[in-house]
Short mmCIF file of C-alpha atoms and ligand atoms in Angstrom, two decimals:
data_model
loop_
_atom_site.label_atom_id
_atom_site.label_comp_id
_atom_site.label_asym_id
_atom_site.label_seq_id
_atom_site.Cartn_x
_atom_site.Cartn_y
_atom_site.Cartn_z
CA UNK C 1 0.02 0.02 -0.03
CA UNK C 2 1.29 3.44 -0.88
CA UNK C 3 1.34 5.97 2.03
CA UNK C 4 -0.34 9.27 1.50
CA UNK C 5 2.21 11.77 0.25
CA UNK C 6 2.86 14.49 2.89
CA UNK C 7 2.21 18.02 1.74
CA UNK C 8 5.29 19.67 0.22
CA UNK C 9 6.42 22.35 2.67
CA UNK C 10 8.61 25.39 2.73
CA UNK C 11 11.88 23.43 2.61
CA UNK C 12 10.66 21.67 -0.60
CA UNK C 13 9.73 25.00 -2.20
CA UNK C 14 13.02 26.67 -1.27
CA UNK C 15 14.97 23.59 -2.60
CA UNK C 16 12.92 23.73 -5.85
CA UNK C 17 13.73 27.42 -6.27
CA UNK C 18 17.42 26.86 -5.62
CA UNK C 19 17.38 23.92 -8.10
CA UNK C 20 15.73 26.07 -10.72
CA UNK C 21 18.14 28.98 -10.27
CA UNK C 22 21.45 27.25 -9.58
CA UNK C 23 20.98 24.00 -11.60
CA UNK C 24 18.33 24.09 -14.35
CA UNK C 25 18.80 27.73 -15.42
CA UNK C 26 22.66 27.68 -15.90
CA UNK C 27 22.27 24.31 -17.55
CA UNK C 28 19.65 25.42 -20.04
CA UNK C 29 21.68 28.63 -20.75
CA UNK C 30 24.66 26.30 -21.55
CA UNK C 31 22.38 24.10 -23.73
CA UNK C 32 22.74 21.17 -21.41
CA UNK C 33 26.59 21.22 -21.58
CA UNK C 34 27.07 21.92 -17.81
CA UNK C 35 25.15 18.75 -16.81
CA UNK C 36 26.78 16.68 -19.62
CA UNK C 37 30.25 17.83 -18.42
CA UNK C 38 29.30 17.22 -14.78
CA UNK C 39 28.27 13.52 -15.35
CA UNK C 40 31.25 12.82 -17.54
CA UNK C 41 33.63 13.10 -14.71
CA UNK C 42 35.00 9.74 -13.68
CA UNK C 43 33.96 8.39 -10.32
CA UNK C 44 37.01 8.00 -8.27
CA UNK C 45 37.46 4.99 -6.05
CA UNK C 46 39.28 5.95 -2.85
CA UNK C 47 40.87 2.95 -0.99
CA UNK C 48 41.73 3.54 2.66
CA UNK C 49 42.75 1.26 5.46
CA UNK C 50 42.15 2.28 9.04
CA UNK C 51 42.85 0.65 12.44
CA UNK C 52 41.18 0.90 15.76
CA UNK C 53 41.59 -1.02 18.98
CA UNK C 54 37.74 -0.80 19.28
CA UNK C 55 37.16 -2.61 15.98
CA UNK C 56 36.12 -6.25 16.70
CA UNK C 57 38.80 -8.78 15.93
CA UNK C 58 36.37 -11.14 14.27
CA UNK C 59 35.82 -8.47 11.58
CA UNK C 60 39.53 -7.59 11.09
CA UNK C 61 40.09 -6.74 7.37
CA UNK C 62 36.38 -6.09 6.67
CA UNK C 63 35.96 -4.08 3.44
CA UNK C 64 33.08 -1.53 3.29
CA UNK C 65 32.00 0.33 0.14
CA UNK C 66 30.69 3.77 0.98
CA UNK C 67 28.35 5.42 -1.37
CA UNK C 68 26.62 8.69 -0.64
CA UNK C 69 24.77 11.74 -1.97
CA UNK C 70 23.40 10.17 -5.10
CA UNK C 71 20.89 13.05 -5.47
CA UNK C 72 18.87 11.10 -8.01
CA UNK C 73 16.97 13.58 -10.17
CA UNK C 74 17.75 16.21 -12.83
CA UNK C 75 21.62 16.18 -12.56
CA UNK C 76 22.12 12.54 -11.92
CA UNK C 77 19.78 10.19 -13.88
CA UNK C 78 19.51 6.53 -14.41
CA UNK C 79 22.56 6.16 -16.65
CA UNK C 80 24.92 7.82 -14.25
CA UNK C 81 23.33 5.86 -11.30
CA UNK C 82 23.97 2.67 -13.22
CA UNK C 83 27.67 3.59 -13.51
CA UNK C 84 27.95 4.16 -9.77
CA UNK C 85 26.17 0.93 -8.96
CA UNK C 86 28.52 -1.00 -11.28
CA UNK C 87 31.52 0.67 -9.66
CA UNK C 88 30.36 -0.37 -6.20
CA UNK C 89 29.59 -3.96 -7.43
CA UNK C 90 33.12 -4.14 -8.92
CA UNK C 91 34.66 -3.49 -5.50
CA UNK C 92 33.08 -6.69 -4.08
CA UNK C 93 32.89 -5.23 -0.53
CA UNK C 94 31.78 -7.21 2.52
CA UNK C 95 29.24 -4.48 3.49
CA UNK C 96 27.86 -1.58 1.63
CA UNK C 97 26.88 1.71 3.32
CA UNK C 98 24.69 4.38 1.60
CA UNK C 99 24.78 7.57 3.72
CA UNK C 100 21.85 9.67 2.62
CA UNK C 101 20.63 12.13 0.01
CA UNK C 102 19.43 9.33 -2.22
CA UNK C 103 17.11 11.77 -4.05
CA UNK C 104 17.72 15.34 -4.95
CA UNK C 105 14.15 16.74 -4.60
CA UNK C 106 11.22 14.63 -5.53
CA UNK C 107 10.70 11.06 -4.28
CA UNK C 108 8.51 10.36 -7.30
CA UNK C 109 11.31 8.65 -9.16
CA UNK C 110 12.30 6.56 -6.20
CA UNK C 111 11.03 3.36 -7.78
CA UNK C 112 13.60 3.71 -10.60
CA UNK C 113 16.29 4.65 -8.15
CA UNK C 114 15.70 1.53 -6.16
CA UNK C 115 15.49 -0.67 -9.26
CA UNK C 116 19.23 0.09 -9.62
CA UNK C 117 20.15 0.01 -5.94
CA UNK C 118 18.50 -3.41 -5.66
CA UNK C 119 21.48 -4.69 -7.73
CA UNK C 120 23.78 -4.05 -4.82
CA UNK C 121 24.69 -7.07 -2.86
CA UNK C 122 27.26 -7.59 -0.05
CA UNK C 123 27.86 -10.55 2.38
CA UNK C 124 26.81 -8.59 5.42
CA UNK C 125 24.20 -6.44 3.68
CA UNK C 126 23.53 -2.95 2.24
CA UNK C 127 22.55 -0.38 4.82
CA UNK C 128 20.94 3.02 4.20
CA UNK C 129 20.39 6.21 6.18
CA UNK C 130 18.50 9.24 4.96
CA UNK C 131 19.87 12.77 4.31
CA UNK C 132 18.25 16.30 4.44
CA UNK C 133 17.21 16.03 0.68
CA UNK C 134 15.44 12.72 1.38
CA UNK C 135 13.25 14.68 3.79
CA UNK C 136 12.25 17.31 1.30
CA UNK C 137 9.37 15.31 -0.25
CA UNK C 138 8.37 11.88 1.04
CA UNK C 139 10.96 10.34 3.45
CA UNK C 140 8.70 7.35 4.25
CA UNK C 141 8.58 6.35 0.55
CA UNK C 142 12.42 6.29 0.55
CA UNK C 143 12.59 4.05 3.58
CA UNK C 144 9.89 1.84 2.15
CA UNK C 145 11.55 1.68 -1.27
CA UNK C 146 14.86 0.79 0.36
CA UNK C 147 13.39 -2.04 2.31
CA UNK C 148 11.55 -3.42 -0.75
CA UNK C 149 14.79 -3.30 -2.73
CA UNK C 150 16.46 -5.62 -0.13
CA UNK C 151 18.39 -2.89 1.54
CA UNK C 152 18.29 -2.23 5.28
CA UNK C 153 17.16 1.28 6.21
CA UNK C 154 18.34 2.44 9.61
CA UNK C 155 16.25 5.22 11.15
CA UNK C 156 17.72 5.90 14.58
CA UNK C 157 18.17 2.15 14.83
CA UNK C 158 20.80 -0.44 15.01
CA UNK C 159 21.23 -4.02 13.73
CA UNK C 160 23.75 -6.79 14.42
CA UNK C 161 25.04 -8.68 11.53
CA UNK C 162 27.26 -11.71 11.26
CA UNK C 163 26.01 -13.70 14.16
CA UNK C 164 25.18 -13.21 17.95
CA UNK C 165 28.62 -11.51 18.51
CA UNK C 166 28.45 -9.89 15.18
CA UNK C 167 28.98 -6.38 14.04
CA UNK C 168 26.68 -3.74 15.55
CA UNK C 169 25.70 -1.14 12.90
CA UNK C 170 23.78 1.94 13.93
CA UNK C 171 22.25 4.44 11.56
CA UNK C 172 20.76 7.85 12.40
CA UNK C 173 18.22 9.91 10.45
CA UNK C 174 19.06 13.47 9.23
CA UNK C 175 19.92 15.78 12.00
CA UNK C 176 21.36 19.33 11.58
CA UNK C 177 23.25 19.94 14.74
CA UNK C 178 25.71 18.21 16.94
CA UNK C 179 23.27 17.83 19.92
CA UNK C 180 20.45 16.58 17.59
CA UNK C 181 22.87 14.01 16.04
CA UNK C 182 23.85 12.90 19.57
CA UNK C 183 20.12 12.62 20.56
CA UNK C 184 19.42 10.44 17.58
CA UNK C 185 22.49 8.41 18.38
CA UNK C 186 21.18 7.70 21.94
CA UNK C 187 17.86 6.50 20.39
CA UNK C 188 19.74 3.84 18.50
CA UNK C 189 20.38 1.94 21.79
CA UNK C 190 21.96 -1.52 21.97
CA UNK C 191 25.25 -0.35 23.43
CA UNK C 192 28.32 0.95 21.68
CA UNK C 193 28.01 0.44 17.85
CA UNK C 194 31.02 -0.71 15.82
CA UNK C 195 29.92 1.29 12.75
CA UNK C 196 27.81 4.42 12.58
CA UNK C 197 26.12 5.66 9.49
CA UNK C 198 25.08 9.36 9.62
CA UNK C 199 24.51 11.71 6.71
CA UNK C 200 25.81 14.63 8.74
CA UNK C 201 29.47 14.41 9.73
CA UNK C 202 28.67 16.27 12.96
CA UNK C 203 27.53 12.94 14.25
CA UNK C 204 31.13 12.14 14.80
CA UNK C 205 31.35 14.34 17.87
CA UNK C 206 28.94 11.97 19.72
CA UNK C 207 30.37 8.91 18.04
CA UNK C 208 33.89 9.77 19.26
CA UNK C 209 32.60 10.32 22.86
CA UNK C 210 31.15 6.81 22.77
CA UNK C 211 34.37 5.38 21.19
CA UNK C 212 32.65 4.18 18.05
CA UNK C 213 35.50 3.04 15.88
CA UNK C 214 34.09 4.13 12.49
CA UNK C 215 31.61 6.71 11.29
CA UNK C 216 30.73 7.12 7.67
CA UNK C 217 29.12 10.43 6.43
CA UNK C 218 28.45 12.54 3.37
CA UNK C 219 26.45 15.75 3.10
CA UNK C 220 29.23 18.23 2.41
CA UNK C 221 30.05 16.83 -1.06
CA UNK C 222 33.55 17.72 -0.16
CA UNK C 223 32.70 21.26 -0.80
CA UNK C 224 32.53 20.50 -4.60
CA UNK C 225 35.17 23.07 -5.21
CA UNK C 226 38.50 22.43 -3.47
CA UNK C 227 42.11 23.55 -3.75
CA UNK C 228 44.22 21.16 -5.69
CA UNK C 229 46.17 18.88 -3.36
CA UNK C 230 44.24 19.89 -0.30
CA UNK C 231 40.66 18.66 -0.19
CA UNK C 232 40.10 20.30 3.27
CA UNK C 233 40.35 23.80 1.62
CA UNK C 234 37.00 23.76 -0.05
CA UNK C 235 33.86 25.75 -0.31
CA UNK C 236 32.48 24.39 2.99
CA UNK C 237 35.76 25.04 4.85
CA UNK C 238 33.66 26.54 7.71
CA UNK C 239 32.54 22.89 8.51
CA UNK C 240 35.01 21.44 10.77
CA UNK C 241 34.56 18.03 9.33
CA UNK C 242 34.19 18.63 5.59
CA UNK C 243 36.11 16.03 3.55
CA UNK C 244 38.08 12.92 3.83
CA UNK C 245 39.44 11.06 6.90
CA UNK C 246 39.51 12.31 10.48
CA UNK C 247 40.82 10.49 13.52
CA UNK C 248 40.24 11.13 17.19
CA UNK C 249 41.65 8.50 19.59
CA UNK C 250 40.35 5.10 18.47
CA UNK C 251 37.59 6.71 16.41
CA UNK C 252 37.62 7.28 12.65
CA UNK C 253 35.36 9.29 10.43
CA UNK C 254 35.28 9.29 6.62
CA UNK C 255 33.42 12.03 4.84
CA UNK C 256 33.05 11.20 1.25
CA UNK C 257 32.59 13.61 -1.76
CA UNK C 258 29.63 11.55 -2.74
CA UNK C 259 28.71 10.75 -6.28
CA UNK C 260 26.01 13.36 -6.93
CA UNK C 261 25.54 17.06 -6.41
CA UNK C 262 22.86 19.72 -6.41
CA UNK C 263 24.73 22.14 -8.65
CA UNK C 264 26.69 21.06 -11.70
CA UNK C 265 30.10 22.04 -10.75
CA UNK C 266 33.07 20.14 -9.17
CA UNK C 267 36.62 21.42 -9.16
CA UNK C 268 39.47 19.34 -7.65
CA UNK C 269 36.66 17.36 -5.88
CA UNK C 270 35.69 14.37 -8.05
CA UNK C 271 32.69 12.20 -7.39
CA UNK C 272 33.86 9.42 -5.15
CA UNK C 273 33.14 6.03 -3.84
CA UNK C 274 35.22 5.12 -0.77
CA UNK C 275 36.34 1.65 0.06
CA UNK C 276 37.36 1.33 3.71
CA UNK C 277 39.37 -1.60 5.06
CA UNK C 278 38.90 -1.78 8.84
CA UNK C 279 41.58 -3.36 10.93
CA UNK C 280 41.58 -4.12 14.67
CA UNK C 281 44.76 -3.40 16.63
FE1 FE2 Y 1 24.00 15.86 -0.55
#
């Protein structure tokens, strides 16, 4: 049964206006070349190996494919999504994490999005959290679509995989601030997670306090425009945790550039799929 679509509110209208002014208008002025150039950029695979004394020994060497910020819609359509899905499949990871902003604006095309995402398979599963863009239109339809596609949506929830003493994965819904991220993390319950999925990298502050060994996030898109050779110097440099790897004690955070965007420009900040190998020490 399809849930009743919630009324589209102020946030949706603001995002639509921004989309019209910053994405569709420049793209139509350039006769579609901005979009075409944008989706021609190769998706980079970033391989990184991280170690933590808190990472369970039974999962030493686990490989996680991290996909984020697809922003399915006008800029990133089915063809580009298929490329991203193929790239993730080729990595043959043990676990796949999708950290939000699956859609750009409307959830109407979610069935097509999930037709592609349903092709993702990993030994321990494919886990999904929502981002701020997933909340613009119909978040429940995204959660339902994920579940029907065989993915595991985590909405302030946690799940243990790989047996009774298995890996504890927590996932929080979109939250804007550090305290709200921490509040959502508390709702996940079930003790200290081994892996936290959170669209907003600000969740790392709470994750680090709890000693969670790995947090995966997106949201910033790596700033989309960065200085060559230093991804931290980017358009969202005011965010303390804007791009790449951060380490505090035994806790790690990886903030991916994501594969999609909400405006058709990336400079020294390629679309990215991260592959993280976790070691225990
Ligand atoms: Fe995003």
